[in-house]
Amino acid sequence: MIRSIAAIYYAQLKTSLAVQFQYRMSLAIWMIGRVVQPLIYLVIWTTIARTRGGEVNGYTVGDFAAYFIMAMIVTQATFSWIMWEYDTIIRTGQFSFKLLRPVHPIHADVADNVAYKILTLIILIPAALLLAWLFPPTFNPQIWSLSAGVLAIGLAFVLRFILDWTIAMSALWTSRVSAINQTYELVFFFLSGYFAPLAVMPPAVQTVAQYLPFRWIIAFPVELSLGRLSPQEALFGFGMQLFWLLSALITLTFVWRAGVKQYSAVGS
Protein backbone atom coordinates (compact mmCIF):
# COMPACT_ATOMS: atom_id res chain seq x y z
CA MET A 1 0.00 0.00 0.00
CA ILE A 2 2.76 2.43 0.99
CA ARG A 3 4.75 1.52 -2.14
CA SER A 4 1.74 2.09 -4.39
CA ILE A 5 1.01 5.49 -2.81
CA ALA A 6 4.67 6.45 -3.25
CA ALA A 7 4.50 5.45 -6.93
CA ILE A 8 1.36 7.53 -7.40
CA TYR A 9 3.01 10.55 -5.82
CA TYR A 10 6.15 10.09 -7.91
CA ALA A 11 4.15 9.99 -11.14
CA GLN A 12 1.92 12.89 -10.13
CA LEU A 13 4.88 14.96 -8.99
CA LYS A 14 6.65 14.53 -12.34
CA THR A 15 3.49 15.61 -14.16
CA SER A 16 2.96 18.56 -11.84
CA LEU A 17 6.55 19.73 -12.26
CA ALA A 18 6.18 19.64 -16.04
CA VAL A 19 2.92 21.61 -15.90
CA GLN A 20 4.18 24.15 -13.37
CA PHE A 21 7.32 24.72 -15.42
CA GLN A 22 5.18 25.92 -18.32
CA TYR A 23 4.09 28.89 -16.19
CA ARG A 24 7.52 30.21 -15.23
CA MET A 25 6.53 33.87 -15.45
CA SER A 26 3.45 33.33 -13.29
CA LEU A 27 5.58 31.54 -10.71
CA ALA A 28 7.99 34.47 -10.62
CA ILE A 29 5.18 37.03 -10.22
CA TRP A 30 3.57 35.07 -7.39
CA MET A 31 6.91 34.71 -5.63
CA ILE A 32 7.58 38.45 -5.88
CA GLY A 33 4.36 38.98 -3.95
CA ARG A 34 5.40 36.42 -1.36
CA VAL A 35 8.68 38.26 -0.82
CA VAL A 36 7.24 41.78 -0.83
CA GLN A 37 4.64 41.07 1.87
CA PRO A 38 7.04 40.01 4.66
CA LEU A 39 9.41 42.78 3.53
CA ILE A 40 6.68 45.36 4.17
CA TYR A 41 5.95 43.94 7.64
CA LEU A 42 9.67 43.82 8.38
CA VAL A 43 10.13 47.49 7.50
CA ILE A 44 7.08 48.46 9.60
CA TRP A 45 8.12 46.59 12.73
CA THR A 46 11.81 47.48 12.57
CA THR A 47 10.77 51.14 12.27
CA ILE A 48 8.49 50.77 15.31
CA ALA A 49 11.30 49.08 17.25
CA ARG A 50 13.71 51.93 16.47
CA THR A 51 11.20 54.56 17.56
CA ARG A 52 10.69 52.70 20.86
CA GLY A 53 14.33 52.55 21.83
CA GLY A 54 15.38 49.48 19.90
CA GLU A 55 12.86 46.80 20.84
CA VAL A 56 9.17 45.90 21.16
CA ASN A 57 8.16 43.33 23.79
CA GLY A 58 11.54 41.61 23.68
CA TYR A 59 12.00 41.82 19.89
CA THR A 60 14.95 43.92 18.73
CA VAL A 61 15.50 45.13 15.17
CA GLY A 62 17.65 42.06 14.50
CA ASP A 63 15.02 39.77 16.05
CA PHE A 64 12.33 41.19 13.78
CA ALA A 65 14.59 40.63 10.77
CA ALA A 66 15.20 37.00 11.76
CA TYR A 67 11.50 36.45 12.47
CA PHE A 68 10.17 37.76 9.17
CA ILE A 69 12.86 36.10 7.06
CA MET A 70 12.04 32.78 8.72
CA ALA A 71 8.29 33.51 8.50
CA MET A 72 8.67 34.00 4.74
CA ILE A 73 10.29 30.56 4.46
CA VAL A 74 7.70 28.86 6.68
CA THR A 75 4.79 30.53 4.89
CA GLN A 76 6.12 29.45 1.51
CA ALA A 77 6.54 25.90 2.82
CA THR A 78 3.03 25.67 4.27
CA PHE A 79 0.65 27.76 2.17
CA SER A 80 -1.82 26.43 -0.39
CA TRP A 81 -4.19 27.99 -2.91
CA ILE A 82 -6.63 25.10 -2.96
CA MET A 83 -9.50 26.98 -1.28
CA TRP A 84 -9.70 29.43 -4.14
CA GLU A 85 -9.71 26.76 -6.87
CA TYR A 86 -12.43 24.36 -5.81
CA ASP A 87 -15.23 26.87 -6.32
CA THR A 88 -14.53 26.77 -10.07
CA ILE A 89 -13.70 23.06 -10.11
CA ILE A 90 -17.04 22.14 -8.54
CA ARG A 91 -19.22 24.65 -10.42
CA THR A 92 -17.82 23.65 -13.83
CA GLY A 93 -18.16 19.92 -13.20
CA GLN A 94 -14.42 19.18 -13.16
CA PHE A 95 -14.95 17.62 -9.74
CA SER A 96 -16.66 14.66 -11.44
CA PHE A 97 -13.45 13.74 -13.25
CA LYS A 98 -11.55 13.89 -9.97
CA LEU A 99 -14.01 11.45 -8.42
CA LEU A 100 -13.46 8.99 -11.26
CA ARG A 101 -9.80 8.56 -10.41
CA PRO A 102 -8.81 5.50 -8.33
CA VAL A 103 -7.19 7.61 -5.58
CA HIS A 104 -8.46 10.42 -3.38
CA PRO A 105 -8.26 13.83 -5.17
CA ILE A 106 -6.26 15.32 -2.31
CA HIS A 107 -3.16 13.39 -3.41
CA ALA A 108 -2.98 15.18 -6.77
CA ASP A 109 -3.46 18.53 -5.02
CA VAL A 110 -0.61 17.78 -2.61
CA ALA A 111 1.68 16.86 -5.53
CA ASP A 112 0.80 20.11 -7.35
CA ASN A 113 1.55 22.10 -4.21
CA VAL A 114 4.90 20.41 -3.62
CA ALA A 115 5.91 20.82 -7.29
CA TYR A 116 5.24 24.56 -7.10
CA LYS A 117 7.37 24.90 -3.98
CA ILE A 118 10.27 22.95 -5.48
CA LEU A 119 10.37 25.23 -8.52
CA THR A 120 10.09 28.45 -6.48
CA LEU A 121 13.10 27.56 -4.34
CA ILE A 122 15.29 29.22 -6.97
CA ILE A 123 13.63 32.52 -6.02
CA LEU A 124 13.00 31.94 -2.32
CA ILE A 125 16.61 31.19 -1.32
CA PRO A 126 18.19 34.27 -3.02
CA ALA A 127 15.35 36.42 -1.64
CA ALA A 128 16.03 35.22 1.92
CA LEU A 129 19.77 35.88 1.50
CA LEU A 130 19.08 39.36 0.09
CA LEU A 131 16.82 40.25 3.03
CA ALA A 132 19.46 38.96 5.47
CA TRP A 133 21.98 41.25 3.80
CA LEU A 134 19.68 44.30 3.84
CA PHE A 135 18.36 43.66 7.36
CA PRO A 136 21.02 41.82 9.41
CA PRO A 137 19.11 39.26 11.50
CA THR A 138 19.86 38.01 14.99
CA PHE A 139 19.97 34.21 14.79
CA ASN A 140 20.61 32.19 17.96
CA PRO A 141 19.29 28.71 17.18
CA GLN A 142 20.61 25.46 18.61
CA ILE A 143 21.00 22.19 16.73
CA TRP A 144 18.02 20.63 18.52
CA SER A 145 15.76 23.62 17.78
CA LEU A 146 16.71 23.67 14.10
CA SER A 147 16.04 19.93 13.77
CA ALA A 148 12.76 20.26 15.65
CA GLY A 149 11.90 23.27 13.49
CA VAL A 150 12.14 21.20 10.32
CA LEU A 151 9.72 18.65 11.82
CA ALA A 152 7.39 21.44 12.95
CA ILE A 153 7.34 22.92 9.43
CA GLY A 154 6.45 19.52 7.97
CA LEU A 155 3.57 19.04 10.42
CA ALA A 156 2.44 22.61 9.81
CA PHE A 157 2.28 21.98 6.07
CA VAL A 158 0.12 18.88 6.54
CA LEU A 159 -2.13 20.64 9.06
CA ARG A 160 -2.66 23.73 6.91
CA PHE A 161 -3.28 21.71 3.76
CA ILE A 162 -5.94 19.59 5.46
CA LEU A 163 -7.60 22.68 6.94
CA ASP A 164 -7.57 24.47 3.58
CA TRP A 165 -8.87 21.40 1.76
CA THR A 166 -11.71 21.06 4.28
CA ILE A 167 -12.63 24.73 3.79
CA ALA A 168 -12.48 24.20 0.02
CA MET A 169 -15.15 21.50 0.29
CA SER A 170 -17.65 24.15 1.45
CA ALA A 171 -18.12 24.83 -2.28
CA LEU A 172 -20.15 21.59 -2.37
CA TRP A 173 -22.89 23.31 -0.36
CA THR A 174 -22.71 27.02 -1.23
CA SER A 175 -21.68 29.31 -4.07
CA ARG A 176 -20.55 32.03 -1.62
CA VAL A 177 -17.21 30.45 -0.88
CA SER A 178 -15.24 33.66 -1.41
CA ALA A 179 -16.73 35.14 1.78
CA ILE A 180 -15.82 31.99 3.73
CA ASN A 181 -12.30 31.98 2.29
CA GLN A 182 -11.74 35.67 3.04
CA THR A 183 -12.94 35.31 6.62
CA TYR A 184 -10.66 32.31 7.13
CA GLU A 185 -7.69 34.18 5.63
CA LEU A 186 -8.34 37.26 7.80
CA VAL A 187 -8.41 35.21 11.00
CA PHE A 188 -5.31 33.32 9.89
CA PHE A 189 -3.52 36.60 9.09
CA PHE A 190 -3.77 37.95 12.65
CA LEU A 191 -3.68 34.77 14.75
CA SER A 192 -0.92 32.82 12.99
CA GLY A 193 1.94 35.22 13.58
CA TYR A 194 2.19 36.09 9.90
CA PHE A 195 1.48 39.80 10.33
CA ALA A 196 3.66 40.13 13.44
CA PRO A 197 5.18 38.01 16.20
CA LEU A 198 2.40 37.11 18.60
CA ALA A 199 4.50 38.48 21.48
CA VAL A 200 3.88 42.03 20.21
CA MET A 201 0.13 41.50 19.79
CA PRO A 202 -2.44 42.40 22.50
CA PRO A 203 -2.77 39.85 25.33
CA ALA A 204 -6.31 38.92 24.24
CA VAL A 205 -5.05 38.01 20.77
CA GLN A 206 -2.23 35.93 22.24
CA THR A 207 -4.68 34.03 24.44
CA VAL A 208 -7.04 33.24 21.57
CA ALA A 209 -4.15 32.24 19.31
CA GLN A 210 -2.89 29.79 21.91
CA TYR A 211 -5.96 27.57 21.50
CA LEU A 212 -6.56 27.80 17.76
CA PRO A 213 -4.61 25.96 15.03
CA PHE A 214 -3.20 29.01 13.24
CA ARG A 215 -0.39 29.78 15.68
CA TRP A 216 0.95 26.26 15.31
CA ILE A 217 1.20 26.65 11.53
CA ILE A 218 3.37 29.79 11.34
CA ALA A 219 4.48 31.26 14.69
CA PHE A 220 5.43 27.98 16.35
CA PRO A 221 7.75 26.67 13.57
CA VAL A 222 9.31 30.13 13.22
CA GLU A 223 9.96 30.63 16.93
CA LEU A 224 11.21 27.06 17.32
CA SER A 225 13.61 27.34 14.37
CA LEU A 226 14.98 30.60 15.76
CA GLY A 227 15.66 29.05 19.17
CA ARG A 228 13.15 31.22 21.01
CA LEU A 229 11.38 28.28 22.68
CA SER A 230 12.42 26.00 25.52
CA PRO A 231 12.25 22.20 25.14
CA GLN A 232 9.08 22.19 27.27
CA GLU A 233 7.44 24.83 25.06
CA ALA A 234 8.51 22.86 21.98
CA LEU A 235 6.88 19.68 23.31
CA PHE A 236 3.68 21.59 24.06
CA GLY A 237 3.72 23.03 20.54
CA PHE A 238 4.13 19.61 18.96
CA GLY A 239 1.27 18.35 21.12
CA MET A 240 -0.96 21.15 19.85
CA GLN A 241 0.05 20.45 16.26
CA LEU A 242 -0.82 16.77 16.63
CA PHE A 243 -4.09 17.59 18.39
CA TRP A 244 -5.22 19.93 15.63
CA LEU A 245 -3.94 17.57 12.94
CA LEU A 246 -6.06 14.73 14.33
CA SER A 247 -9.06 17.06 14.69
CA ALA A 248 -8.62 18.29 11.11
CA LEU A 249 -8.39 14.73 9.75
CA ILE A 250 -11.58 13.70 11.54
CA THR A 251 -13.39 16.82 10.31
CA LEU A 252 -12.18 16.28 6.74
CA THR A 253 -13.38 12.66 6.79
CA PHE A 254 -16.92 13.69 7.74
CA VAL A 255 -16.98 16.69 5.40
CA TRP A 256 -15.70 14.60 2.48
CA ARG A 257 -18.27 11.86 2.91
CA ALA A 258 -21.15 14.29 3.34
CA GLY A 259 -19.90 16.47 0.50
CA VAL A 260 -19.66 13.64 -2.03
CA LYS A 261 -23.22 12.61 -1.17
CA GLN A 262 -24.36 16.20 -1.62
CA TYR A 263 -22.57 16.48 -4.96
CA SER A 264 -24.01 13.17 -6.20
CA ALA A 265 -27.52 14.24 -5.20
CA VAL A 266 -27.22 17.50 -7.12
CA GLY A 267 -25.68 15.75 -10.13
CA SER A 268 -28.47 13.21 -10.31
Short mmCIF file of N, CA and C in Angstrom, two decimals, residues 122-258:
data_model
loop_
_atom_site.label_atom_id
_atom_site.label_comp_id
_atom_site.label_asym_id
_atom_site.label_seq_id
_atom_site.Cartn_x
_atom_site.Cartn_y
_atom_site.Cartn_z
N ILE A 122 14.25 28.45 -6.30
CA ILE A 122 15.29 29.22 -6.97
C ILE A 122 15.08 30.72 -6.77
N ILE A 123 13.89 31.12 -6.33
CA ILE A 123 13.63 32.52 -6.02
C ILE A 123 13.65 32.74 -4.52
N LEU A 124 13.12 31.79 -3.77
CA LEU A 124 13.00 31.94 -2.32
C LEU A 124 14.36 32.06 -1.64
N ILE A 125 15.30 31.19 -1.99
CA ILE A 125 16.61 31.19 -1.32
C ILE A 125 17.38 32.49 -1.56
N PRO A 126 17.51 32.97 -2.82
CA PRO A 126 18.19 34.27 -3.02
C PRO A 126 17.46 35.42 -2.33
N ALA A 127 16.12 35.36 -2.30
CA ALA A 127 15.35 36.42 -1.64
C ALA A 127 15.66 36.46 -0.15
N ALA A 128 15.72 35.29 0.49
CA ALA A 128 16.03 35.22 1.92
C ALA A 128 17.44 35.75 2.19
N LEU A 129 18.40 35.40 1.33
CA LEU A 129 19.77 35.88 1.50
C LEU A 129 19.85 37.39 1.30
N LEU A 130 19.09 37.91 0.34
CA LEU A 130 19.08 39.36 0.09
C LEU A 130 18.51 40.11 1.29
N LEU A 131 17.40 39.60 1.86
CA LEU A 131 16.82 40.25 3.03
C LEU A 131 17.78 40.20 4.22
N ALA A 132 18.49 39.08 4.37
CA ALA A 132 19.46 38.96 5.47
C ALA A 132 20.60 39.95 5.30
N TRP A 133 20.93 40.27 4.05
CA TRP A 133 21.98 41.25 3.80
C TRP A 133 21.48 42.68 4.06
N LEU A 134 20.25 42.96 3.66
CA LEU A 134 19.68 44.30 3.84
C LEU A 134 19.30 44.57 5.28
N PHE A 135 18.80 43.54 5.97
CA PHE A 135 18.36 43.66 7.36
C PHE A 135 19.07 42.58 8.18
N PRO A 136 20.27 42.84 8.68
CA PRO A 136 21.02 41.82 9.41
C PRO A 136 20.21 41.21 10.55
N PRO A 137 19.95 39.91 10.48
CA PRO A 137 19.11 39.26 11.50
C PRO A 137 19.94 38.79 12.70
N THR A 138 19.24 38.57 13.80
CA THR A 138 19.86 38.01 14.99
C THR A 138 19.41 36.56 15.11
N PHE A 139 20.29 35.63 14.74
CA PHE A 139 19.97 34.21 14.79
C PHE A 139 20.72 33.57 15.96
N ASN A 140 19.99 32.91 16.85
CA ASN A 140 20.61 32.19 17.96
C ASN A 140 20.02 30.79 18.12
N PRO A 141 19.89 30.05 17.04
CA PRO A 141 19.29 28.71 17.18
C PRO A 141 20.30 27.69 17.69
N GLN A 142 19.78 26.59 18.21
CA GLN A 142 20.61 25.46 18.61
C GLN A 142 20.32 24.31 17.65
N ILE A 143 21.18 23.31 17.66
CA ILE A 143 21.00 22.19 16.73
C ILE A 143 19.66 21.51 16.96
N TRP A 144 19.28 21.33 18.23
CA TRP A 144 18.02 20.63 18.52
C TRP A 144 16.82 21.45 18.04
N SER A 145 16.89 22.78 18.18
CA SER A 145 15.76 23.62 17.78
C SER A 145 15.62 23.68 16.26
N LEU A 146 16.77 23.68 15.56
CA LEU A 146 16.71 23.67 14.10
C LEU A 146 16.12 22.36 13.59
N SER A 147 16.57 21.24 14.17
CA SER A 147 16.04 19.93 13.77
C SER A 147 14.55 19.84 14.07
N ALA A 148 14.17 20.29 15.28
CA ALA A 148 12.76 20.26 15.65
C ALA A 148 11.95 21.21 14.77
N GLY A 149 12.59 22.31 14.35
CA GLY A 149 11.90 23.27 13.49
C GLY A 149 11.54 22.68 12.14
N VAL A 150 12.42 21.86 11.59
CA VAL A 150 12.14 21.20 10.32
C VAL A 150 10.92 20.28 10.46
N LEU A 151 10.87 19.52 11.56
CA LEU A 151 9.72 18.65 11.82
C LEU A 151 8.45 19.48 11.99
N ALA A 152 8.56 20.58 12.71
CA ALA A 152 7.39 21.44 12.95
C ALA A 152 6.86 22.03 11.64
N ILE A 153 7.76 22.38 10.72
CA ILE A 153 7.34 22.92 9.43
C ILE A 153 6.60 21.85 8.63
N GLY A 154 7.12 20.61 8.68
CA GLY A 154 6.45 19.52 7.97
C GLY A 154 5.05 19.26 8.51
N LEU A 155 4.90 19.23 9.82
CA LEU A 155 3.57 19.04 10.42
C LEU A 155 2.66 20.22 10.12
N ALA A 156 3.23 21.42 10.12
CA ALA A 156 2.44 22.61 9.81
C ALA A 156 1.90 22.57 8.39
N PHE A 157 2.73 22.10 7.46
CA PHE A 157 2.28 21.98 6.07
C PHE A 157 1.09 21.03 5.97
N VAL A 158 1.20 19.86 6.60
CA VAL A 158 0.12 18.88 6.54
C VAL A 158 -1.15 19.44 7.19
N LEU A 159 -0.98 20.08 8.36
CA LEU A 159 -2.13 20.64 9.06
C LEU A 159 -2.82 21.71 8.23
N ARG A 160 -2.05 22.64 7.69
CA ARG A 160 -2.66 23.73 6.91
C ARG A 160 -3.33 23.20 5.65
N PHE A 161 -2.70 22.23 4.99
CA PHE A 161 -3.28 21.71 3.76
C PHE A 161 -4.62 21.03 4.04
N ILE A 162 -4.69 20.27 5.12
CA ILE A 162 -5.94 19.59 5.46
C ILE A 162 -7.01 20.61 5.83
N LEU A 163 -6.64 21.63 6.59
CA LEU A 163 -7.60 22.68 6.94
C LEU A 163 -8.11 23.39 5.68
N ASP A 164 -7.19 23.77 4.82
CA ASP A 164 -7.57 24.47 3.58
C ASP A 164 -8.44 23.59 2.69
N TRP A 165 -8.10 22.31 2.61
CA TRP A 165 -8.87 21.40 1.76
C TRP A 165 -10.28 21.20 2.33
N THR A 166 -10.39 21.18 3.65
CA THR A 166 -11.71 21.06 4.28
C THR A 166 -12.54 22.30 3.99
N ILE A 167 -11.93 23.48 4.11
CA ILE A 167 -12.63 24.73 3.79
C ILE A 167 -13.04 24.73 2.32
N ALA A 168 -12.18 24.22 1.45
CA ALA A 168 -12.48 24.20 0.02
C ALA A 168 -13.73 23.39 -0.27
N MET A 169 -13.99 22.35 0.51
CA MET A 169 -15.15 21.50 0.29
C MET A 169 -16.47 22.20 0.59
N SER A 170 -16.41 23.40 1.21
CA SER A 170 -17.65 24.15 1.45
C SER A 170 -18.32 24.52 0.14
N ALA A 171 -17.55 24.52 -0.96
CA ALA A 171 -18.12 24.83 -2.28
C ALA A 171 -19.13 23.78 -2.72
N LEU A 172 -19.16 22.63 -2.05
CA LEU A 172 -20.15 21.59 -2.37
C LEU A 172 -21.54 21.97 -1.86
N TRP A 173 -21.60 22.93 -0.94
CA TRP A 173 -22.89 23.31 -0.36
C TRP A 173 -23.31 24.74 -0.72
N THR A 174 -22.35 25.63 -1.00
CA THR A 174 -22.71 27.02 -1.23
C THR A 174 -21.86 27.61 -2.35
N SER A 175 -22.41 28.60 -3.02
CA SER A 175 -21.68 29.31 -4.07
C SER A 175 -20.98 30.56 -3.53
N ARG A 176 -21.16 30.85 -2.24
CA ARG A 176 -20.55 32.03 -1.62
C ARG A 176 -19.25 31.67 -0.89
N VAL A 177 -18.43 30.91 -1.54
CA VAL A 177 -17.21 30.45 -0.88
C VAL A 177 -16.19 31.55 -0.70
N SER A 178 -16.23 32.59 -1.53
CA SER A 178 -15.24 33.66 -1.41
C SER A 178 -15.34 34.34 -0.05
N ALA A 179 -16.55 34.53 0.46
CA ALA A 179 -16.73 35.14 1.78
C ALA A 179 -16.15 34.25 2.88
N ILE A 180 -16.36 32.94 2.75
CA ILE A 180 -15.82 31.99 3.73
C ILE A 180 -14.29 32.00 3.67
N ASN A 181 -13.75 31.98 2.45
CA ASN A 181 -12.30 31.98 2.29
C ASN A 181 -11.67 33.26 2.85
N GLN A 182 -12.29 34.39 2.57
CA GLN A 182 -11.74 35.67 3.04
C GLN A 182 -11.77 35.78 4.55
N THR A 183 -12.86 35.29 5.16
CA THR A 183 -12.94 35.31 6.62
C THR A 183 -11.86 34.43 7.24
N TYR A 184 -11.69 33.24 6.67
CA TYR A 184 -10.66 32.31 7.13
C TYR A 184 -9.28 32.93 7.00
N GLU A 185 -9.00 33.56 5.86
CA GLU A 185 -7.69 34.18 5.63
C GLU A 185 -7.45 35.33 6.58
N LEU A 186 -8.49 36.11 6.89
CA LEU A 186 -8.34 37.26 7.80
C LEU A 186 -7.99 36.79 9.21
N VAL A 187 -8.70 35.76 9.67
CA VAL A 187 -8.41 35.21 11.00
C VAL A 187 -7.00 34.63 11.03
N PHE A 188 -6.64 33.91 9.99
CA PHE A 188 -5.31 33.32 9.89
C PHE A 188 -4.24 34.41 9.91
N PHE A 189 -4.48 35.50 9.22
CA PHE A 189 -3.52 36.60 9.09
C PHE A 189 -3.10 37.14 10.46
N PHE A 190 -4.06 37.33 11.36
CA PHE A 190 -3.77 37.95 12.65
C PHE A 190 -3.40 36.95 13.74
N LEU A 191 -3.89 35.72 13.66
CA LEU A 191 -3.68 34.77 14.75
C LEU A 191 -2.56 33.77 14.49
N SER A 192 -1.97 33.79 13.31
CA SER A 192 -0.92 32.82 12.99
C SER A 192 0.47 33.33 13.28
N GLY A 193 0.62 34.65 13.45
CA GLY A 193 1.94 35.22 13.58
C GLY A 193 2.53 35.66 12.26
N TYR A 194 1.72 35.68 11.23
CA TYR A 194 2.19 36.09 9.90
C TYR A 194 2.37 37.60 9.83
N PHE A 195 1.42 38.34 10.36
CA PHE A 195 1.48 39.80 10.33
C PHE A 195 2.55 40.35 11.28
N ALA A 196 2.70 39.69 12.43
CA ALA A 196 3.66 40.13 13.44
C ALA A 196 3.86 39.01 14.44
N PRO A 197 5.00 38.99 15.12
CA PRO A 197 5.18 38.01 16.20
C PRO A 197 4.05 38.16 17.22
N LEU A 198 3.53 37.05 17.68
CA LEU A 198 2.40 37.11 18.60
C LEU A 198 2.77 37.80 19.91
N ALA A 199 4.06 37.83 20.24
CA ALA A 199 4.50 38.48 21.48
C ALA A 199 4.25 39.98 21.47
N VAL A 200 4.12 40.59 20.29
CA VAL A 200 3.88 42.03 20.21
C VAL A 200 2.39 42.34 20.03
N MET A 201 1.58 41.31 19.95
CA MET A 201 0.13 41.50 19.79
C MET A 201 -0.52 41.69 21.17
N PRO A 202 -1.75 42.23 21.22
CA PRO A 202 -2.44 42.40 22.50
C PRO A 202 -2.61 41.07 23.22
N PRO A 203 -2.64 41.09 24.56
CA PRO A 203 -2.77 39.85 25.33
C PRO A 203 -3.98 39.01 24.94
N ALA A 204 -5.10 39.66 24.62
CA ALA A 204 -6.31 38.92 24.24
C ALA A 204 -6.07 38.12 22.96
N VAL A 205 -5.36 38.71 22.01
CA VAL A 205 -5.05 38.01 20.77
C VAL A 205 -4.13 36.83 21.03
N GLN A 206 -3.15 37.02 21.90
CA GLN A 206 -2.23 35.93 22.24
C GLN A 206 -2.97 34.77 22.89
N THR A 207 -3.92 35.08 23.76
CA THR A 207 -4.68 34.03 24.44
C THR A 207 -5.52 33.23 23.46
N VAL A 208 -6.22 33.93 22.57
CA VAL A 208 -7.04 33.24 21.57
C VAL A 208 -6.17 32.39 20.65
N ALA A 209 -5.04 32.95 20.23
CA ALA A 209 -4.15 32.24 19.31
C ALA A 209 -3.59 30.96 19.93
N GLN A 210 -3.46 30.95 21.24
CA GLN A 210 -2.89 29.79 21.91
C GLN A 210 -3.73 28.54 21.72
N TYR A 211 -5.05 28.72 21.54
CA TYR A 211 -5.96 27.57 21.50
C TYR A 211 -6.58 27.33 20.14
N LEU A 212 -6.10 28.01 19.13
CA LEU A 212 -6.56 27.80 17.76
C LEU A 212 -5.40 27.23 16.93
N PRO A 213 -5.68 26.64 15.79
CA PRO A 213 -4.61 25.96 15.03
C PRO A 213 -3.62 26.88 14.33
N PHE A 214 -3.99 28.15 14.12
CA PHE A 214 -3.20 29.01 13.24
C PHE A 214 -1.81 29.30 13.78
N ARG A 215 -1.70 29.51 15.08
CA ARG A 215 -0.39 29.78 15.68
C ARG A 215 0.59 28.64 15.42
N TRP A 216 0.09 27.43 15.43
CA TRP A 216 0.95 26.26 15.31
C TRP A 216 1.36 25.97 13.88
N ILE A 217 0.84 26.79 12.94
CA ILE A 217 1.20 26.65 11.53
C ILE A 217 2.34 27.59 11.15
N ILE A 218 2.34 28.81 11.69
CA ILE A 218 3.37 29.79 11.34
C ILE A 218 4.26 30.15 12.54
N ALA A 219 3.69 30.73 13.57
CA ALA A 219 4.48 31.26 14.69
C ALA A 219 5.32 30.19 15.38
N PHE A 220 4.71 29.03 15.62
CA PHE A 220 5.43 27.98 16.35
C PHE A 220 6.66 27.48 15.58
N PRO A 221 6.54 27.10 14.30
CA PRO A 221 7.75 26.67 13.57
C PRO A 221 8.81 27.77 13.48
N VAL A 222 8.36 29.02 13.33
CA VAL A 222 9.31 30.13 13.22
C VAL A 222 10.07 30.31 14.53
N GLU A 223 9.34 30.41 15.63
CA GLU A 223 9.96 30.63 16.93
C GLU A 223 10.86 29.45 17.32
N LEU A 224 10.42 28.25 17.00
CA LEU A 224 11.21 27.06 17.32
C LEU A 224 12.51 27.04 16.51
N SER A 225 12.42 27.33 15.22
CA SER A 225 13.61 27.34 14.37
C SER A 225 14.61 28.40 14.79
N LEU A 226 14.11 29.50 15.34
CA LEU A 226 14.98 30.60 15.76
C LEU A 226 15.55 30.40 17.17
N GLY A 227 15.15 29.32 17.83
CA GLY A 227 15.66 29.05 19.17
C GLY A 227 15.04 29.90 20.25
N ARG A 228 13.81 30.37 20.03
CA ARG A 228 13.15 31.22 21.01
C ARG A 228 12.26 30.43 21.97
N LEU A 229 12.23 29.11 21.83
CA LEU A 229 11.38 28.28 22.68
C LEU A 229 12.23 27.30 23.48
N SER A 230 11.77 27.00 24.69
CA SER A 230 12.42 26.00 25.52
C SER A 230 11.99 24.61 25.07
N PRO A 231 12.69 23.57 25.49
CA PRO A 231 12.25 22.20 25.14
C PRO A 231 10.83 21.90 25.60
N GLN A 232 10.44 22.42 26.77
CA GLN A 232 9.08 22.19 27.27
C GLN A 232 8.05 22.88 26.37
N GLU A 233 8.35 24.11 25.95
CA GLU A 233 7.44 24.83 25.06
C GLU A 233 7.37 24.14 23.70
N ALA A 234 8.49 23.58 23.27
CA ALA A 234 8.51 22.86 21.98
C ALA A 234 7.62 21.62 22.05
N LEU A 235 7.72 20.87 23.15
CA LEU A 235 6.88 19.68 23.31
C LEU A 235 5.40 20.05 23.34
N PHE A 236 5.08 21.13 24.03
CA PHE A 236 3.68 21.59 24.06
C PHE A 236 3.20 21.96 22.66
N GLY A 237 4.07 22.63 21.90
CA GLY A 237 3.72 23.03 20.54
C GLY A 237 3.48 21.84 19.64
N PHE A 238 4.33 20.82 19.75
CA PHE A 238 4.13 19.61 18.96
C PHE A 238 2.83 18.91 19.36
N GLY A 239 2.53 18.94 20.66
CA GLY A 239 1.27 18.35 21.12
C GLY A 239 0.07 19.06 20.52
N MET A 240 0.13 20.39 20.44
CA MET A 240 -0.96 21.15 19.85
C MET A 240 -1.06 20.89 18.35
N GLN A 241 0.08 20.77 17.69
CA GLN A 241 0.05 20.45 16.26
C GLN A 241 -0.62 19.10 16.01
N LEU A 242 -0.24 18.11 16.80
CA LEU A 242 -0.82 16.77 16.63
C LEU A 242 -2.30 16.76 16.98
N PHE A 243 -2.67 17.51 18.01
CA PHE A 243 -4.09 17.59 18.39
C PHE A 243 -4.92 18.17 17.25
N TRP A 244 -4.46 19.30 16.70
CA TRP A 244 -5.22 19.93 15.63
C TRP A 244 -5.15 19.12 14.33
N LEU A 245 -4.05 18.41 14.13
CA LEU A 245 -3.94 17.57 12.94
C LEU A 245 -4.95 16.43 13.01
N LEU A 246 -5.07 15.79 14.16
CA LEU A 246 -6.06 14.73 14.33
C LEU A 246 -7.47 15.27 14.19
N SER A 247 -7.73 16.44 14.79
CA SER A 247 -9.06 17.06 14.69
C SER A 247 -9.39 17.41 13.24
N ALA A 248 -8.41 17.92 12.51
CA ALA A 248 -8.62 18.29 11.11
C ALA A 248 -8.89 17.06 10.25
N LEU A 249 -8.17 15.97 10.52
CA LEU A 249 -8.39 14.73 9.75
C LEU A 249 -9.78 14.17 9.98
N ILE A 250 -10.23 14.19 11.23
CA ILE A 250 -11.58 13.70 11.54
C ILE A 250 -12.62 14.57 10.86
N THR A 251 -12.44 15.89 10.94
CA THR A 251 -13.39 16.82 10.31
C THR A 251 -13.42 16.62 8.80
N LEU A 252 -12.24 16.48 8.19
CA LEU A 252 -12.18 16.28 6.74
C LEU A 252 -12.89 15.00 6.33
N THR A 253 -12.74 13.94 7.12
CA THR A 253 -13.38 12.66 6.79
C THR A 253 -14.89 12.81 6.73
N PHE A 254 -15.47 13.49 7.72
CA PHE A 254 -16.92 13.69 7.74
C PHE A 254 -17.37 14.63 6.63
N VAL A 255 -16.62 15.72 6.44
CA VAL A 255 -16.98 16.69 5.40
C VAL A 255 -16.90 16.06 4.01
N TRP A 256 -15.87 15.25 3.78
CA TRP A 256 -15.70 14.60 2.48
C TRP A 256 -16.85 13.66 2.18
N ARG A 257 -17.19 12.82 3.13
CA ARG A 257 -18.27 11.86 2.91
C ARG A 257 -19.60 12.56 2.67
N ALA A 258 -19.90 13.55 3.50
CA ALA A 258 -21.15 14.29 3.34
C ALA A 258 -21.14 15.09 2.04
#
